[in-house]
XYZ file of N, CA and C in Angstrom:
756
model
N 136.292 167.312 -5.839
C 136.377 165.591 -5.374
C 136.914 165.280 -6.339
N 137.829 163.811 -5.744
C 138.746 163.050 -6.359
C 137.541 161.559 -6.824
N 138.176 161.231 -7.854
C 137.432 160.093 -8.672
C 136.710 159.085 -7.716
N 135.658 158.739 -7.728
C 135.622 156.992 -6.824
C 136.472 156.357 -7.024
N 136.775 155.848 -5.745
C 137.399 154.285 -5.936
C 136.897 153.326 -6.982
N 137.165 152.705 -7.823
C 136.661 151.993 -8.968
C 136.506 150.694 -8.514
N 136.140 150.283 -7.145
C 135.650 149.270 -6.235
C 133.788 149.064 -6.237
N 133.629 147.632 -6.798
C 132.157 147.411 -6.637
C 131.912 146.680 -5.263
N 130.700 146.496 -5.299
C 130.085 145.770 -4.118
C 130.426 144.130 -4.383
N 130.659 143.137 -3.669
C 130.015 142.082 -4.229
C 128.427 142.165 -3.859
N 127.752 141.926 -4.745
C 126.532 142.324 -4.731
C 125.469 141.328 -5.957
N 125.028 140.336 -5.882
C 124.504 139.885 -7.053
C 123.283 139.538 -7.195
N 122.140 139.952 -6.817
C 121.098 139.312 -6.498
C 120.387 139.190 -7.770
N 119.782 137.960 -7.925
C 119.596 137.408 -9.761
C 118.340 137.991 -10.228
N 117.452 138.256 -9.276
C 116.113 139.049 -9.966
C 116.540 140.529 -10.808
N 117.479 141.304 -10.212
C 118.144 142.533 -10.930
C 118.546 142.023 -12.090
N 119.279 141.287 -12.333
C 120.113 140.708 -13.291
C 118.779 140.139 -14.816
N 118.010 140.162 -13.899
C 117.059 139.436 -14.886
C 116.033 140.654 -15.778
N 116.218 141.684 -14.578
C 115.268 142.684 -15.211
C 116.204 143.919 -16.094
N 117.298 144.005 -15.275
C 117.850 144.931 -15.745
C 119.613 144.823 -16.291
N 119.641 143.504 -16.287
C 120.762 143.055 -16.819
C 122.040 143.628 -15.678
N 123.429 142.961 -16.225
C 124.680 143.125 -15.226
C 124.530 144.298 -14.309
N 124.589 144.501 -13.147
C 124.062 145.293 -12.483
C 125.345 145.742 -11.182
N 126.259 146.348 -11.111
C 126.991 146.597 -9.659
C 126.873 148.028 -9.181
N 126.731 147.641 -8.122
C 126.673 148.743 -6.676
C 127.985 149.054 -6.254
N 128.088 150.457 -5.979
C 129.372 151.160 -5.436
C 129.053 152.330 -4.313
N 130.070 152.047 -3.367
C 129.345 152.612 -2.233
C 130.605 154.145 -2.465
N 129.757 155.347 -2.623
C 130.701 156.721 -2.842
C 130.978 157.656 -1.425
N 132.153 158.048 -1.389
C 131.891 158.706 0.147
C 131.715 160.263 0.018
N 131.504 160.821 0.875
C 130.955 162.356 0.957
C 132.144 163.129 0.562
N 133.324 162.513 -0.158
C 134.724 163.079 -0.172
C 134.826 163.151 -2.052
N 134.289 161.772 -2.299
C 134.416 161.173 -3.529
C 133.345 161.788 -4.869
N 133.786 161.835 -5.890
C 132.867 162.177 -7.073
C 131.273 161.555 -7.543
N 130.378 162.402 -6.770
C 129.334 161.678 -6.840
C 128.246 162.138 -7.783
N 128.740 163.497 -9.104
C 128.391 163.556 -9.915
C 127.069 162.958 -10.684
N 127.137 161.532 -11.170
C 126.515 160.892 -11.815
C 125.390 160.629 -10.644
N 125.577 160.095 -9.329
C 124.386 159.771 -8.646
C 123.698 161.369 -8.286
N 124.087 162.358 -8.544
C 123.418 163.519 -8.154
C 122.551 164.003 -9.217
N 123.208 163.602 -10.624
C 122.423 163.783 -11.655
C 121.438 162.713 -11.907
N 121.197 161.754 -11.114
C 120.184 160.819 -11.483
C 119.226 161.301 -10.419
N 119.755 161.174 -9.443
C 118.743 162.199 -8.413
C 117.672 163.161 -8.723
N 118.599 164.157 -9.459
C 117.832 165.805 -9.719
C 116.742 165.224 -10.959
N 117.251 164.171 -12.291
C 116.311 163.879 -13.292
C 115.046 163.180 -12.636
N 115.363 162.058 -11.695
C 113.912 161.621 -10.714
C 113.134 162.628 -9.918
N 113.786 163.313 -9.256
C 112.725 164.445 -8.591
C 112.130 165.444 -9.594
N 112.933 165.866 -10.533
C 112.300 166.716 -12.002
C 111.160 165.824 -12.281
N 111.238 164.629 -12.573
C 110.080 163.836 -12.970
C 109.082 163.505 -12.237
N 109.344 163.613 -10.673
C 108.252 163.406 -9.799
C 107.640 164.829 -9.324
N 108.092 165.867 -10.165
C 107.548 167.016 -9.629
C 108.089 167.708 -8.743
N 109.147 167.521 -7.999
C 109.663 167.981 -6.529
C 110.520 169.318 -6.619
N 110.827 169.524 -7.796
C 111.993 170.703 -8.143
C 111.233 171.637 -9.355
N 111.965 172.778 -8.546
C 111.469 174.244 -9.831
C 112.906 173.704 -10.774
N 112.409 174.543 -11.725
C 113.388 173.962 -13.178
C 114.754 174.315 -12.846
N 115.319 175.194 -11.942
C 116.407 175.591 -11.694
C 116.933 175.269 -10.150
N 115.996 174.330 -9.766
C 116.526 173.846 -8.409
C 117.560 173.127 -8.031
N 118.213 173.176 -6.995
C 119.267 171.763 -6.942
C 118.301 170.698 -6.009
N 119.335 169.824 -5.784
C 118.830 168.580 -5.107
C 119.939 168.480 -3.852
N 121.294 169.161 -3.773
C 121.921 168.844 -2.778
C 121.959 169.732 -1.579
N 122.348 169.139 -0.112
C 122.300 169.876 0.881
C 123.450 169.170 1.469
N 123.570 170.021 2.702
C 124.557 169.686 3.896
C 124.801 168.374 4.458
N 123.855 167.643 4.761
C 123.834 166.444 4.659
C 124.521 165.297 3.561
N 124.689 165.660 2.302
C 125.342 164.977 1.117
C 126.496 165.349 1.873
N 127.396 166.179 2.582
C 129.090 166.112 2.479
C 129.323 165.729 3.786
N 128.015 165.347 4.793
C 128.529 164.976 6.303
C 129.568 164.010 6.431
N 130.126 163.908 7.371
C 131.277 162.947 8.075
C 130.226 161.127 8.034
N 128.969 161.376 8.428
C 128.186 160.528 8.600
C 127.463 159.898 7.732
N 127.762 160.618 6.114
C 126.751 159.642 5.363
C 127.715 159.295 4.203
N 127.449 158.220 3.192
C 127.702 157.628 1.840
C 126.785 157.466 1.205
N 126.971 157.461 -0.191
C 126.135 157.682 -1.107
C 126.312 156.112 -1.778
N 125.134 155.388 -2.295
C 125.430 154.208 -3.127
C 124.909 154.324 -4.529
N 125.427 153.670 -5.381
C 125.142 153.669 -6.680
C 124.745 152.589 -7.626
N 123.894 152.364 -8.473
C 123.772 151.410 -8.887
C 124.427 151.461 -10.874
N 125.070 150.800 -11.160
C 125.525 151.320 -12.587
C 125.473 149.826 -13.250
N 125.391 150.489 -14.359
C 125.462 149.356 -15.678
C 126.607 149.731 -16.717
N 127.646 148.936 -16.515
C 128.712 149.580 -17.396
C 129.658 151.031 -16.294
N 129.417 151.870 -17.110
C 129.752 152.958 -16.542
C 129.181 154.329 -16.061
N 127.815 153.545 -16.366
C 126.702 154.715 -16.217
C 125.788 154.417 -15.270
N 125.449 155.142 -14.380
C 124.463 155.220 -13.237
C 123.250 155.415 -13.437
N 122.330 154.684 -13.100
C 121.014 154.139 -13.113
C 119.859 154.499 -11.806
N 120.778 154.390 -10.639
C 120.181 154.631 -9.686
C 121.106 155.139 -8.544
N 120.484 155.914 -7.702
C 121.377 156.566 -6.733
C 120.415 156.388 -4.964
N 120.944 156.800 -4.058
C 120.832 156.701 -2.967
C 121.668 157.343 -1.716
N 121.129 157.886 -0.939
C 121.932 158.397 0.350
C 121.487 157.944 1.560
N 123.066 157.163 2.280
C 122.812 156.589 3.481
C 123.428 157.397 4.690
N 122.844 157.794 5.701
C 123.653 158.406 6.703
C 123.255 157.451 7.937
N 124.698 157.558 8.739
C 124.453 156.469 9.521
C 124.652 157.316 11.319
N 123.950 157.197 12.163
C 123.807 157.362 13.660
C 124.510 156.519 14.383
N 125.606 156.590 15.161
C 125.835 155.710 15.973
C 125.008 155.989 17.510
N 125.106 154.666 18.538
C 124.283 155.037 18.932
C 124.892 156.149 20.745
N 126.220 156.656 20.171
C 126.292 157.714 20.891
C 126.569 159.103 20.247
N 125.845 159.291 18.866
C 125.911 160.468 18.289
C 124.557 161.183 18.609
N 124.530 162.723 18.248
C 123.326 163.308 18.634
C 122.297 162.595 17.275
N 121.157 162.888 17.474
C 120.144 162.365 16.536
C 119.917 163.079 15.454
N 120.867 164.577 15.956
C 120.948 165.767 14.824
C 121.381 165.455 13.252
N 122.535 164.202 13.454
C 123.017 163.731 12.316
C 122.272 163.442 11.038
N 120.900 162.594 11.467
C 120.216 162.066 10.663
C 119.425 163.188 9.900
N 119.230 163.570 8.565
C 118.605 164.207 7.966
C 116.865 164.425 8.219
N 116.661 163.391 8.447
C 115.565 163.522 8.940
C 115.018 164.322 9.894
N 115.881 164.305 10.702
C 115.834 165.189 12.525
C 115.532 166.232 12.098
N 115.321 166.892 11.254
C 115.321 168.265 11.553
C 113.792 168.960 10.852
N 113.099 167.194 10.153
C 111.807 167.300 9.952
C 110.692 166.751 10.408
N 111.001 165.585 11.293
C 109.933 164.477 11.968
C 110.753 164.942 13.358
N 110.079 165.672 14.092
C 110.333 165.500 15.787
C 109.960 164.534 16.685
N 109.538 163.179 15.868
C 108.924 162.392 16.598
C 110.589 161.233 16.811
N 111.468 161.326 15.789
C 112.447 160.572 15.801
C 113.392 161.124 16.666
N 112.926 162.298 17.810
C 114.372 162.689 18.730
C 113.520 162.135 19.921
N 112.455 161.324 19.989
C 111.911 160.959 21.465
C 113.010 160.272 22.345
N 113.144 160.216 23.376
C 113.896 159.604 24.099
C 114.448 158.361 23.795
N 113.162 157.144 23.509
C 113.515 155.922 23.044
C 114.354 155.741 22.115
N 114.543 156.657 21.145
C 114.823 156.655 19.720
C 116.214 157.083 19.691
N 116.604 157.956 20.461
C 117.670 158.578 20.571
C 119.334 157.924 20.782
N 118.711 156.786 21.790
C 119.855 156.122 22.154
C 120.268 155.088 21.366
N 119.597 154.892 20.365
C 119.797 153.717 18.916
C 120.874 153.998 18.207
N 121.437 153.142 17.289
C 122.344 153.355 16.255
C 121.024 153.073 15.184
N 121.085 154.135 14.362
C 119.931 154.408 13.434
C 120.964 154.855 11.991
N 120.066 154.241 11.211
C 120.990 154.565 9.622
C 119.485 155.037 8.651
N 119.486 155.879 7.992
C 118.468 156.802 7.661
C 118.907 156.644 6.033
N 117.931 155.921 5.094
C 118.093 155.709 3.702
C 117.369 156.997 3.083
N 117.824 157.873 2.200
C 117.495 159.162 1.637
C 117.622 159.198 0.515
N 116.849 159.850 -0.631
C 117.011 160.280 -1.829
C 117.251 159.229 -2.836
N 116.605 158.389 -2.378
C 116.676 157.152 -3.439
C 115.525 157.378 -4.750
N 116.892 157.024 -5.810
C 116.407 157.323 -6.897
C 116.662 156.574 -7.969
N 115.730 156.295 -9.232
C 116.171 155.613 -9.859
C 115.873 156.567 -11.231
N 117.064 156.211 -12.375
C 116.584 157.105 -13.889
C 115.253 156.907 -14.145
N 114.702 158.237 -14.559
C 113.317 157.830 -14.921
C 113.057 157.412 -16.124
N 114.295 157.685 -17.005
C 114.165 157.167 -18.852
C 114.260 155.402 -18.672
N 114.127 154.685 -17.383
C 113.990 153.212 -17.188
C 112.532 152.798 -17.509
N 112.616 152.058 -18.022
C 111.237 150.885 -17.781
C 110.513 150.902 -16.533
N 109.569 150.577 -16.471
C 108.690 150.460 -15.260
C 109.625 148.960 -14.377
N 110.050 148.041 -14.928
C 110.215 147.166 -14.396
C 111.823 146.946 -14.049
N 112.462 147.528 -15.134
C 114.121 147.749 -14.863
C 114.100 148.698 -13.548
N 113.359 150.140 -13.702
C 113.712 150.689 -12.500
C 112.800 150.283 -11.385
N 112.235 149.248 -11.073
C 111.321 148.572 -9.633
C 112.953 147.792 -9.210
N 113.344 147.031 -10.240
C 114.713 146.256 -10.184
C 115.715 146.938 -9.394
N 116.250 148.039 -10.171
C 117.022 148.983 -9.287
C 116.812 149.618 -7.905
N 115.648 150.027 -7.813
C 114.919 150.159 -6.625
C 115.042 149.473 -5.886
N 115.001 147.956 -6.014
C 115.262 146.756 -5.006
C 116.314 146.720 -4.601
N 117.243 146.663 -5.771
C 118.362 146.700 -5.222
C 119.078 147.689 -4.476
N 118.723 148.591 -4.611
C 119.218 150.029 -3.432
C 118.703 149.475 -2.003
N 116.928 148.966 -2.113
C 116.774 148.897 -0.661
C 117.426 147.901 -0.240
N 117.678 146.782 -1.101
C 118.479 145.480 -0.446
C 120.094 145.907 -0.022
N 120.759 147.243 -0.844
C 122.068 147.428 -0.216
C 122.292 148.194 1.357
N 120.907 148.992 1.453
C 120.639 149.650 2.637
C 120.536 148.674 3.893
N 119.261 147.406 3.647
C 119.622 146.735 4.731
C 121.107 145.729 4.815
N 121.811 145.679 3.783
C 122.999 145.116 4.031
C 123.942 145.891 4.531
N 123.766 147.491 4.400
C 124.712 148.188 5.156
C 124.189 148.345 6.659
N 123.125 148.178 6.802
C 122.541 147.663 8.199
C 123.455 146.845 8.842
N 123.039 145.654 8.130
C 123.498 144.623 8.807
C 125.284 144.618 9.244
N 125.855 145.171 7.746
C 127.184 145.269 8.116
C 127.698 146.255 8.857
N 126.674 147.111 9.179
C 127.309 148.398 10.265
C 126.700 147.959 11.826
N 126.006 146.610 11.673
C 125.548 146.420 13.140
C 124.278 147.650 13.771
N 123.459 148.279 12.442
C 122.858 149.064 12.792
C 121.212 148.698 13.468
N 121.160 149.132 14.505
C 119.660 148.391 15.243
C 118.430 148.920 14.554
N 118.221 149.945 13.808
C 116.866 150.693 13.202
C 117.564 151.375 12.002
N 116.504 150.909 11.413
C 116.338 151.774 9.696
C 115.355 152.658 9.303
N 115.480 153.718 9.255
C 114.277 154.788 8.915
C 114.313 155.226 7.536
N 113.478 155.710 6.705
C 113.212 156.522 5.517
C 112.069 157.077 5.524
N 112.106 158.491 5.173
C 111.025 159.197 4.858
C 110.492 158.903 3.140
N 109.448 158.962 2.981
C 108.488 158.181 1.914
C 107.312 158.785 1.277
N 106.990 159.123 0.312
C 105.740 159.240 0.012
C 104.331 158.074 0.720
N 103.300 158.301 0.630
C 102.744 157.580 1.264
C 102.173 156.176 0.356
N 102.401 156.409 -0.756
C 102.203 155.024 -1.293
C 103.661 154.041 -1.053
N 104.810 154.567 -1.081
C 105.843 154.151 -0.863
C 106.308 153.567 0.706
N 105.641 154.573 1.585
C 105.701 154.191 2.858
C 104.950 153.061 2.940
N 103.740 152.605 2.601
C 102.804 151.630 2.344
C 103.412 150.296 2.051
N 104.356 150.413 0.788
C 105.604 149.799 0.775
C 106.403 148.973 1.292
N 106.885 150.125 2.328
C 107.775 149.711 2.821
C 107.228 148.737 3.961
N 105.840 149.408 4.793
C 105.353 148.507 5.506
C 105.313 147.495 5.034
N 104.227 146.989 3.950
C 104.439 145.678 3.678
C 105.359 144.759 3.329
N 106.394 145.003 2.406
C 107.899 144.584 2.545
C 108.468 143.982 3.702
N 108.955 145.596 4.502
C 109.521 145.139 5.129
C 109.263 145.348 6.966
N 107.862 145.468 6.913
C 107.306 145.354 8.309
C 107.665 146.886 8.977
N 107.704 148.011 8.158
C 108.010 149.056 8.710
C 107.030 149.683 9.481
N 107.569 150.633 9.855
C 105.717 151.459 10.599
C 105.969 152.722 10.936
N 105.126 153.832 10.993
C 105.705 155.467 10.871
C 105.596 155.601 11.969
N 106.299 156.875 11.785
C 107.198 157.312 13.308
C 106.813 158.910 12.682
N 105.691 158.975 14.139
C 105.400 160.285 14.005
C 104.211 160.731 12.661
N 104.210 161.827 12.643
C 103.034 162.472 11.691
C 103.838 162.988 10.242
N 103.095 162.875 9.364
C 103.681 163.510 7.719
C 103.985 164.813 7.791
N 105.100 165.140 7.070
C 105.480 166.142 7.158
C 106.419 166.326 5.928
N 106.702 167.703 4.983
C 107.479 167.954 3.969
C 108.973 167.882 4.305
N 109.580 166.850 3.428
C 110.827 166.551 3.517
C 111.424 167.066 1.922
N 112.355 167.876 2.258
C 112.854 168.467 1.005
C 113.762 167.836 -0.118
N 113.816 168.373 -1.316
C 113.153 169.379 -1.615
C 111.712 169.079 -2.114
N 110.734 170.367 -2.421
C 109.422 170.218 -2.205
C 108.534 169.946 -1.308
N 107.319 170.394 -1.548
C 106.565 170.619 -0.193
C 105.657 169.265 0.006
N 105.787 168.359 -0.856
C 105.147 166.940 -0.916
C 105.406 166.650 0.673
N 103.829 165.966 1.784
C 104.191 165.545 2.320
C 104.472 163.907 2.462
N 105.508 163.528 3.489
C 106.279 162.747 3.488
C 105.928 161.807 4.687
N 105.794 160.698 4.914
C 105.932 159.678 6.367
C 106.933 159.135 6.546
N 107.602 159.590 7.689
C 109.039 158.816 7.941
C 108.530 157.815 9.018
N 109.174 156.413 8.031
C 108.774 154.824 8.223
C 110.183 154.522 8.701
N 109.778 153.177 9.362
C 111.236 152.690 9.856
C 110.744 151.499 10.806
N 111.907 150.505 11.156
C 111.680 149.187 11.466
C 112.972 148.728 12.308
N 113.043 148.253 13.104
C 114.380 147.458 13.799
C 114.931 146.302 13.103
N 116.080 146.409 13.206
C 117.043 145.229 12.375
C 117.362 143.842 13.145
N 117.048 143.876 14.313
C 117.588 142.928 15.159
C 116.355 142.136 15.535
N 116.804 141.024 15.529
C 115.993 140.095 16.253
C 114.950 139.723 15.478
N 113.580 139.074 15.925
C 112.673 139.182 15.229
C 112.157 139.516 13.918
N 112.385 141.325 13.968
C 112.239 141.969 13.012
C 113.081 141.695 12.074
N 114.701 141.537 12.102
C 115.114 140.943 11.131
C 114.970 139.692 10.338
N 114.665 138.716 11.269
C 114.372 137.858 10.808
C 112.777 137.462 9.754
N 111.906 138.361 10.000
C 110.673 138.879 9.226
C 111.067 139.512 7.969
N 112.177 140.207 7.773
C 112.661 140.589 6.464
C 113.254 139.497 5.797
N 114.033 138.656 6.669
C 114.861 137.717 5.605
C 113.974 136.665 5.268
N 112.604 136.643 5.518
C 111.673 135.460 4.775
C 111.507 135.990 3.270
N 111.908 137.038 2.942
C 112.105 137.336 1.515
C 113.121 136.901 1.210
N 113.133 135.940 0.121
C 114.586 135.480 0.119
C 115.196 136.561 -1.034
N 115.093 137.443 -1.663
C 115.640 138.489 -2.184
C 116.550 139.202 -1.038
N 116.247 139.383 0.254
C 116.965 140.076 1.191
C 118.016 138.998 1.681
N 117.767 137.808 1.556
C 118.421 136.835 2.219
C 120.126 137.226 1.670
N 121.480 137.387 2.417
C 122.690 137.911 2.035
C 123.582 136.820 2.853
N 124.525 136.933 2.269
C 125.934 136.039 2.527
C 126.573 136.774 2.916
N 127.444 136.180 3.804
C 129.170 136.352 4.857
C 129.654 137.393 3.474
N 129.797 136.846 2.538
C 131.312 137.829 1.614
C 130.507 138.921 1.389
N 128.695 139.182 1.127
C 128.398 140.373 0.907
C 128.839 141.345 1.994
N 128.535 140.980 3.355
C 128.479 141.469 4.385
C 129.621 141.843 4.480
N 130.859 141.005 3.956
C 132.034 141.318 4.216
C 132.740 142.516 3.284
N 132.182 142.424 2.076
C 132.223 143.634 1.073
C 131.824 145.005 1.320
N 130.428 144.737 2.142
C 130.106 145.966 2.298
C 130.271 146.787 3.347
N 130.791 146.170 4.462
C 131.829 146.523 5.949
C 133.068 147.134 5.350
N 133.580 146.829 4.455
C 134.972 147.046 4.011
C 134.885 148.350 3.281
N 133.523 148.686 2.620
C 133.348 150.024 1.789
C 133.015 150.963 2.687
N 132.206 150.536 3.750
C 131.843 151.409 4.853
C 132.960 151.962 5.712
N 133.854 150.976 6.030
C 135.091 151.391 7.078
C 135.629 152.369 5.732
N 136.003 151.961 4.554
C 136.790 153.175 3.776
C 136.161 154.542 3.630
N 134.742 154.627 3.371
C 134.185 155.658 3.305
C 134.076 156.487 4.496
N 133.847 155.901 5.569
C 133.683 156.687 7.084
C 135.139 156.812 7.493
N 135.987 156.409 7.033
C 137.345 156.423 7.897
C 137.399 155.787 8.795
N 137.118 154.848 9.276
C 137.048 153.794 10.519
C 138.158 152.553 10.010
N 139.093 153.001 11.237
C 140.138 151.975 11.243
C 139.813 150.588 11.181
N 140.164 149.488 10.336
C 139.490 148.354 9.984
C 139.592 147.532 10.994
N 140.396 147.761 12.066
C 140.271 146.646 13.147
C 139.465 146.972 14.166
N 138.535 147.949 13.795
C 137.033 148.293 14.962
C 136.158 147.389 14.648
N 135.518 146.710 15.618
C 134.772 145.727 15.566
C 133.291 146.038 15.469
N 133.011 147.249 16.314
C 131.400 147.271 16.254
C 131.338 149.094 15.979
N 131.968 149.464 14.855
C 131.888 151.041 14.750
C 130.587 151.732 15.079
N 129.477 151.238 14.964
C 128.425 151.880 14.644
C 127.280 151.202 15.836
N 127.004 150.126 15.848
C 126.077 149.171 16.665
C 126.371 148.889 18.161
N 127.417 149.277 18.587
C 127.881 148.974 19.842
C 127.130 149.617 21.300
N 126.737 148.749 22.011
C 125.603 149.588 22.976
C 124.257 149.462 22.789
N 123.887 148.911 21.882
C 122.255 149.074 21.970
C 121.760 147.627 21.729
N 122.720 146.498 21.369
C 122.098 145.179 21.053
C 122.217 144.654 19.827
N 122.447 145.649 18.581
C 122.235 144.909 17.711
C 123.554 144.156 16.798
N 123.399 143.210 16.321
C 124.292 142.156 16.087
C 123.926 141.914 14.476
N 125.256 141.455 14.184
C 125.041 140.949 12.913
C 124.551 139.569 12.701
N 123.767 138.843 11.473
C 123.111 137.340 11.577
C 123.865 136.692 9.965
N 124.927 137.034 9.749
C 125.142 136.375 8.471
C 124.692 135.311 7.834
N 124.349 135.528 6.335
C 123.857 134.655 5.948
C 122.191 134.364 6.092
N 121.985 134.933 6.953
C 120.438 134.862 7.132
C 119.389 136.186 7.109
N 120.135 137.113 6.179
C 119.532 138.429 6.014
C 119.560 139.228 7.081
N 119.045 140.228 6.891
C 119.099 141.616 7.993
C 117.994 141.043 9.633
């Protein structure tokens, strides 16, 4: 793989800086070097007991055309990683990693939506509790920003019970179907998600941390266009047809 393009997102939530120091976020395409991000994922999954000693943490979805990776960096070192997979309203639901494990996402009502899945969100286990929480929050905010920049109608993620409850309280996400194992490991995860459109988006925006500005949206959109090889003059690469619209400066 080639080295990642050294472009950082315009993304400076002050709460992260207070807890962790100066942090940059970078979007890495499936074709670029993500070794540091995979190393963070591997360390976090080992710490959580999800991996056998010699087991790997990558799968075919990491290399898919619909996938980008987001890293949180302090200087040149990655301390957080997340995978983001985007399904347009015309794509089959099977492009989402969760589709193979949670049949409920394949319902007729969801198949026609543009959906983004954030998966394998991980922070360096060597971080302190507060710094780790700050990096986790920054990555969640980046996922929300990507959903807004790409005009995605729905955001989903598979999470263990405690984390699923956290997303429910913070983002008004709701369970989709029943818990199931989500690789790697056999731990039961809950697929949870919510609308990024209308009242649901405004509810998320009540949290000041998640309020975004137009220049942040433009920065994320530029990186998504670059990483997903979409023509810059394409106005609605993902959300066209399902009613999703951006809401600049007001959160997702």
